[in-house]
Coordinates of N, CA, C and O in Angstrom, one line a residue:
G228 N 11.9 14.0 9.4 CA 12.5 13.1 8.5 C 11.8 13.0 7.2 O 10.7 13.6 7.0
D229 N 12.3 12.3 6.2 CA 11.8 12.2 4.9 C 10.8 11.0 4.9 O 11.2 9.9 5.0
V230 N 9.5 11.3 4.7 CA 8.5 10.2 4.8 C 7.7 10.0 3.5 O 6.7 9.4 3.5
C231 N 8.2 10.5 2.4 CA 7.4 10.4 1.1 C 7.9 9.1 0.4 O 8.9 8.5 0.6
V232 N 7.0 8.7 -0.5 CA 7.3 7.5 -1.4 C 7.6 8.2 -2.8 O 6.9 9.0 -3.3
R233 N 8.8 7.8 -3.3 CA 9.2 8.3 -4.6 C 9.1 7.3 -5.7 O 9.4 6.1 -5.5
M234 N 8.7 7.8 -6.9 CA 8.6 6.9 -8.0 C 9.7 7.4 -9.0 O 9.8 8.6 -9.2
W235 N 10.4 6.5 -9.6 CA 11.5 6.8 -10.5 C 11.2 6.1 -11.9 O 10.7 5.0 -12.0
D236 N 11.7 6.8 -13.0 CA 11.7 6.2 -14.3 C 12.9 5.3 -14.4 O 14.0 5.7 -14.3
R237 N 12.7 4.0 -14.5 CA 13.8 3.0 -14.5 C 14.7 3.1 -15.7 O 15.8 2.7 -15.6
R238 N 14.2 3.7 -16.8 CA 15.1 3.9 -18.0 C 16.0 5.1 -17.9 O 17.1 5.1 -18.2
T239 N 15.4 6.2 -17.4 CA 16.1 7.5 -17.4 C 16.7 7.8 -16.0 O 17.6 8.6 -15.9
G240 N 16.2 7.2 -15.0 CA 16.6 7.5 -13.6 C 16.0 8.8 -13.1 O 16.4 9.2 -12.0
E241 N 15.1 9.4 -13.8 CA 14.5 10.6 -13.4 C 13.4 10.4 -12.4 O 12.6 9.4 -12.6
R242 N 13.2 11.2 -11.4 CA 12.1 11.1 -10.5 C 10.8 11.5 -11.2 O 10.7 12.5 -11.9
I243 N 9.8 10.6 -11.1 CA 8.5 10.9 -11.7 C 7.6 11.7 -10.7 O 7.0 12.7 -11.1
C244 N 7.5 11.3 -9.5 CA 6.7 12.0 -8.5 C 7.1 11.6 -7.1 O 7.8 10.6 -6.9
E245 N 6.5 12.3 -6.2 CA 6.6 12.0 -4.7 C 5.2 11.9 -4.2 O 4.3 12.7 -4.5
L246 N 4.9 10.9 -3.4 CA 3.6 10.7 -2.8 C 3.7 11.0 -1.3 O 4.5 10.3 -0.6
H247 N 3.0 12.0 -0.8 CA 3.1 12.4 0.6 C 1.8 12.0 1.3 O 0.7 12.2 0.8
G248 N 1.9 11.4 2.5 CA 0.8 11.0 3.2 C 1.1 10.2 4.5 O 0.3 10.2 5.4
H249 N 2.2 9.5 4.4 CA 2.6 8.7 5.6 C 3.3 9.6 6.7 O 3.9 10.6 6.3
Q250 N 3.2 9.2 7.9 CA 3.8 9.9 9.0 C 5.1 9.3 9.5 O 5.7 9.7 10.4
G251 N 5.5 8.2 8.8 CA 6.7 7.5 9.1 C 7.3 7.0 7.9 O 6.7 7.0 6.8
H252 N 8.6 6.5 8.0 CA 9.3 6.0 6.8 C 8.6 4.9 6.1 O 8.1 4.0 6.8
A253 N 8.5 4.9 4.8 CA 7.9 3.8 4.0 C 8.8 2.5 4.2 O 10.0 2.6 4.1
T254 N 8.2 1.4 4.3 CA 8.9 0.1 4.4 C 8.6 -0.9 3.3 O 9.3 -1.8 3.2
S255 N 7.5 -0.6 2.6 CA 7.1 -1.6 1.6 C 6.2 -1.0 0.5 O 5.5 -0.1 0.8
V256 N 6.4 -1.4 -0.7 CA 5.5 -0.9 -1.8 C 5.2 -2.1 -2.7 O 5.9 -3.1 -2.8
D257 N 4.0 -2.0 -3.3 CA 3.6 -3.0 -4.3 C 2.8 -2.2 -5.4 O 2.2 -1.2 -5.0
V258 N 2.8 -2.7 -6.6 CA 2.0 -2.0 -7.7 C 1.1 -3.1 -8.3 O 1.5 -4.2 -8.5
G259 N -0.1 -2.7 -8.6 CA -1.0 -3.6 -9.3 C -2.0 -2.8 -10.2 O -2.1 -1.6 -10.1
M260 N -2.5 -3.5 -11.1 CA -3.5 -3.0 -12.1 C -4.9 -3.4 -11.8 O -5.1 -4.6 -11.7
R261 N -5.8 -2.5 -11.6 CA -7.2 -2.9 -11.3 C -7.9 -3.0 -12.6 O -7.9 -2.1 -13.4
I262 N -8.6 -4.1 -12.7 CA -9.4 -4.4 -13.9 C -10.9 -4.6 -13.5 O -11.2 -5.4 -12.7
I263 N -11.8 -3.8 -14.2 CA -13.2 -4.0 -13.9 C -13.9 -4.2 -15.3 O -13.7 -3.5 -16.2
N264 N -14.6 -5.3 -15.3 CA -15.3 -5.7 -16.6 C -14.4 -5.8 -17.8 O -14.6 -5.3 -18.8
D265 N -13.2 -6.4 -17.5 CA -12.2 -6.6 -18.6 C -11.6 -5.3 -19.1 O -11.0 -5.3 -20.1
V266 N -11.8 -4.2 -18.4 CA -11.2 -2.9 -18.8 C -10.3 -2.5 -17.6 O -10.7 -2.5 -16.5
T267 N -9.1 -2.0 -18.0 CA -8.2 -1.5 -17.0 C -8.7 -0.2 -16.4 O -9.0 0.7 -17.1
D268 N -8.9 -0.2 -15.1 CA -9.5 0.9 -14.4 C -8.4 1.9 -13.8 O -8.7 3.0 -13.4
G269 N -7.2 1.4 -13.8 CA -6.1 2.2 -13.3 C -5.0 1.4 -12.6 O -5.2 0.3 -12.3
V270 N -3.9 2.1 -12.4 CA -2.8 1.5 -11.7 C -2.8 2.0 -10.3 O -2.9 3.2 -10.0
L271 N -2.7 1.0 -9.3 CA -2.7 1.3 -7.9 C -1.3 1.0 -7.3 O -0.6 0.1 -7.8
L272 N -0.9 1.8 -6.4 CA 0.3 1.6 -5.6 C -0.1 1.4 -4.2 O -0.9 2.1 -3.6
L273 N 0.5 0.4 -3.5 CA 0.3 0.1 -2.1 C 1.6 0.5 -1.4 O 2.7 0.0 -1.8
S274 N 1.5 1.3 -0.4 CA 2.7 1.6 0.5 C 2.3 1.3 1.9 O 1.2 1.5 2.4
S275 N 3.3 0.9 2.7 CA 3.2 0.7 4.1 C 4.3 1.4 4.8 O 5.4 1.6 4.2
A276 N 4.2 1.7 6.1 CA 5.2 2.5 6.7 C 5.3 2.3 8.2 O 4.5 1.5 8.8
Y277 N 6.2 2.9 8.8 CA 6.5 2.9 10.2 C 5.3 3.6 11.0 O 5.3 3.4 12.2
D278 N 4.4 4.3 10.3 CA 3.3 4.9 11.0 C 2.2 3.9 11.3 O 1.1 4.2 11.6
C279 N 2.4 2.6 11.0 CA 1.5 1.5 11.2 C 0.3 1.5 10.2 O -0.8 0.9 10.5
S280 N 0.4 2.2 9.1 CA -0.6 2.2 8.1 C -0.2 1.7 6.8 O 1.0 1.7 6.5
S281 N -1.2 1.3 6.0 CA -1.0 1.0 4.6 C -1.9 1.9 3.8 O -3.0 2.2 4.2
K282 N -1.4 2.5 2.7 CA -2.1 3.4 1.9 C -2.2 2.8 0.4 O -1.2 2.3 -0.1
V283 N -3.4 2.9 -0.1 CA -3.6 2.5 -1.5 C -3.7 3.8 -2.3 O -4.5 4.7 -2.0
W284 N -2.8 4.0 -3.3 CA -2.8 5.3 -4.1 C -3.3 5.0 -5.5 O -2.9 4.0 -6.1
D285 N -4.1 5.9 -6.0 CA -4.5 5.9 -7.4 C -3.4 6.7 -8.1 O -3.3 8.0 -7.9
L286 N -2.6 6.1 -9.0 CA -1.5 6.8 -9.6 C -1.9 7.7 -10.7 O -1.1 8.5 -11.2
R287 N -3.2 7.6 -11.2 CA -3.7 8.6 -12.1 C -3.7 10.0 -11.5 O -3.4 11.0 -12.2
V288 N -4.1 10.1 -10.3 CA -4.3 11.4 -9.6 C -3.2 11.6 -8.5 O -3.1 12.7 -7.9
R289 N -2.5 10.5 -8.2 CA -1.4 10.5 -7.3 C -1.8 10.9 -5.9 O -1.2 11.7 -5.1
L290 N -3.0 10.4 -5.5 CA -3.5 10.6 -4.2 C -3.9 9.3 -3.5 O -4.3 8.3 -4.2
P291 N -3.9 9.2 -2.2 CA -4.4 8.0 -1.5 C -5.9 7.9 -1.6 O -6.6 8.8 -1.4
V292 N -6.3 6.7 -2.0 CA -7.8 6.4 -2.1 C -8.3 5.6 -0.9 O -9.5 5.5 -0.6
R293 N -7.4 4.9 -0.2 CA -7.7 4.1 1.0 C -6.5 4.2 2.0 O -5.4 4.1 1.6
T294 N -6.8 4.2 3.2 CA -5.8 4.1 4.3 C -6.3 3.0 5.2 O -7.5 3.0 5.7
C295 N -5.5 2.0 5.4 CA -5.8 0.8 6.3 C -5.0 0.9 7.5 O -3.7 1.0 7.4
V296 N -5.6 0.8 8.7 CA -4.9 0.9 10.0 C -5.3 -0.3 10.8 O -6.4 -0.8 10.6
G297 N -4.5 -0.6 11.8 CA -4.8 -1.7 12.7 C -3.6 -2.4 13.3 O -3.7 -3.0 14.4
H298 N -2.5 -2.2 12.7 CA -1.2 -2.8 13.3 C -0.8 -1.9 14.5 O -1.1 -0.7 14.6
L299 N -0.2 -2.6 15.5 CA 0.2 -1.9 16.7 C 1.7 -1.5 16.6 O 2.1 -0.6 17.5
R300 N 2.4 -2.0 15.7 CA 3.8 -1.7 15.5 C 4.0 -1.5 14.0 O 3.1 -1.8 13.2
P301 N 5.1 -0.9 13.5 CA 5.4 -0.7 12.1 C 5.1 -1.9 11.2 O 5.4 -3.0 11.6
I302 N 4.6 -1.6 10.0 CA 4.4 -2.6 9.0 C 5.7 -2.8 8.2 O 6.4 -1.9 7.9
T303 N 6.0 -4.1 8.0 CA 7.3 -4.4 7.4 C 7.1 -4.9 5.9 O 8.0 -4.9 5.1
S304 N 5.9 -5.4 5.6 CA 5.6 -5.9 4.3 C 4.1 -5.8 4.0 O 3.3 -6.0 4.8
S305 N 3.8 -5.5 2.7 CA 2.4 -5.5 2.3 C 2.4 -5.8 0.8 O 3.3 -5.5 0.0
V306 N 1.3 -6.5 0.4 CA 1.1 -6.8 -1.0 C -0.4 -6.8 -1.4 O -1.3 -7.0 -0.5
F307 N -0.7 -6.6 -2.7 CA -2.0 -6.7 -3.2 C -2.4 -8.2 -3.3 O -1.5 -9.0 -3.7
A308 N -3.6 -8.6 -3.1 CA -4.1 -9.9 -3.4 C -4.2 -9.9 -4.9 O -4.3 -8.9 -5.6
A309 N -4.3 -11.1 -5.5 CA -4.4 -11.3 -6.9 C -5.6 -10.6 -7.5 O -5.6 -10.1 -8.6
D310 N -6.7 -10.6 -6.8 CA -7.9 -10.0 -7.3 C -8.0 -8.5 -7.1 O -8.9 -7.9 -7.6
M311 N -7.0 -7.9 -6.5 CA -6.9 -6.5 -6.3 C -8.0 -5.9 -5.5 O -8.3 -4.7 -5.5
K312 N -8.7 -6.7 -4.7 CA -9.7 -6.3 -3.8 C -9.3 -6.3 -2.4 O -10.0 -5.7 -1.5
S313 N -8.2 -6.9 -2.1 CA -7.7 -7.0 -0.7 C -6.2 -6.7 -0.7 O -5.5 -6.8 -1.7
I314 N -5.7 -6.4 0.5 CA -4.2 -6.3 0.7 C -3.9 -7.2 1.9 O -4.8 -7.4 2.8
Y315 N -2.7 -7.7 2.0 CA -2.2 -8.4 3.1 C -1.0 -7.5 3.7 O -0.2 -7.0 2.9
S316 N -1.0 -7.4 5.0 CA 0.1 -6.6 5.6 C 0.6 -7.4 6.8 O -0.1 -8.1 7.5
A317 N 1.9 -7.3 7.0 CA 2.6 -8.0 8.2 C 3.4 -6.9 8.9 O 4.1 -6.1 8.2
G318 N 3.4 -7.0 10.2 CA 4.1 -5.9 10.9 C 5.0 -6.5 12.0 O 5.0 -7.7 12.3
M319 N 5.7 -5.6 12.6 CA 6.6 -5.9 13.7 C 5.8 -6.4 15.0 O 6.4 -6.8 15.9
D320 N 4.5 -6.3 14.9 CA 3.7 -6.8 16.0 C 3.4 -8.3 15.8 O 2.6 -8.8 16.6
A321 N 4.0 -8.9 14.9 CA 3.8 -10.4 14.6 C 2.4 -10.7 14.2 O 1.9 -11.8 14.5
I322 N 1.7 -9.7 13.5 CA 0.4 -9.9 13.1 C 0.3 -9.8 11.6 O 1.0 -8.9 11.0
V323 N -0.5 -10.6 11.0 CA -0.8 -10.5 9.5 C -2.2 -10.0 9.4 O -3.1 -10.6 10.1
R324 N -2.5 -9.0 8.7 CA -3.8 -8.5 8.5 C -4.2 -8.5 7.1 O -3.4 -8.4 6.2
V325 N -5.5 -8.8 6.8 CA -6.1 -8.7 5.5 C -7.1 -7.6 5.5 O -8.0 -7.6 6.4
F326 N -7.0 -6.7 4.6 CA -7.9 -5.6 4.4 C -8.6 -5.7 3.1 O -8.0 -5.8 2.1
N327 N -10.0 -5.6 3.1 CA -10.7 -5.5 1.9 C -10.6 -4.0 1.5 O -11.2 -3.2 2.2
I328 N -10.0 -3.7 0.4 CA -9.8 -2.3 0.1 C -11.0 -1.7 -0.6 O -11.0 -0.5 -0.9
V329 N -12.0 -2.5 -0.9 CA -13.2 -2.0 -1.5 C -14.1 -1.4 -0.3 O -14.6 -0.3 -0.4
T330 N -14.1 -2.1 0.8 CA -14.9 -1.7 1.9 C -14.1 -1.2 3.1 O -14.7 -0.6 4.0
V331 N -12.8 -1.4 3.1 CA -11.9 -1.1 4.2 C -12.3 -1.8 5.4 O -12.1 -1.3 6.5
I332 N -12.8 -3.0 5.3 CA -13.1 -3.8 6.5 C -12.0 -4.9 6.7 O -11.5 -5.5 5.7
S333 N -11.6 -5.1 7.9 CA -10.6 -6.0 8.2 C -11.1 -7.1 9.1 O -11.6 -6.8 10.2
P334 N -11.1 -8.4 8.7 CA -11.4 -9.4 9.6 C -10.4 -9.5 10.7 O -9.4 -8.9 10.7
P335 N -10.7 -10.3 11.8 CA -9.7 -10.5 12.8 C -8.4 -10.9 12.3 O -8.3 -11.7 11.4
P336 N -7.3 -10.3 12.8 CA -6.0 -10.6 12.4 C -5.5 -12.0 12.9 O -6.2 -12.6 13.8
F337 N -4.5 -12.5 12.3 CA -3.9 -13.7 12.8 C -2.4 -13.5 13.1 O -1.8 -12.8 12.5
S338 N -2.0 -14.2 14.2 CA -0.6 -14.0 14.7 C 0.3 -14.9 14.0 O -0.1 -16.1 13.7
V339 N 1.5 -14.5 13.8 CA 2.5 -15.3 13.2 C 3.7 -15.5 14.2 O 4.7 -16.1 13.8
A340 N 3.4 -15.2 15.4 CA 4.4 -15.4 16.5 C 4.5 -16.8 16.8 O 3.6 -17.6 16.7
N341 N 5.7 -17.2 17.3 CA 5.9 -18.6 17.7 C 5.2 -18.8 19.0 O 5.2 -18.0 19.9
P342 N 4.5 -20.0 19.2 CA 3.8 -20.3 20.4 C 4.7 -20.4 21.6 O 5.8 -20.6 21.6

């Protein structure tokens, strides 16, 4: 199957690029700008997929710079934290995970399942 993440120019409708790296269909994307010492360091894309992983992509080079794993079932949603140092992901395993994308360390997850 087709497991790439595609980027499109919203004005022209033309495809800008394809990002390959997931082993399952992408389910969620987010885009954020990383700023270090008041200078834009680059635009990052976050993708999550049915392969139970989230990937952080550096759009300057169009390659993944971090892969975060830990979900037991596909991830349905993921977002960058406001500080662009962490991501939050939620999966079909009823778990929310927080990953520090600077160190790729994940504290213990918390469940969102009904008791």
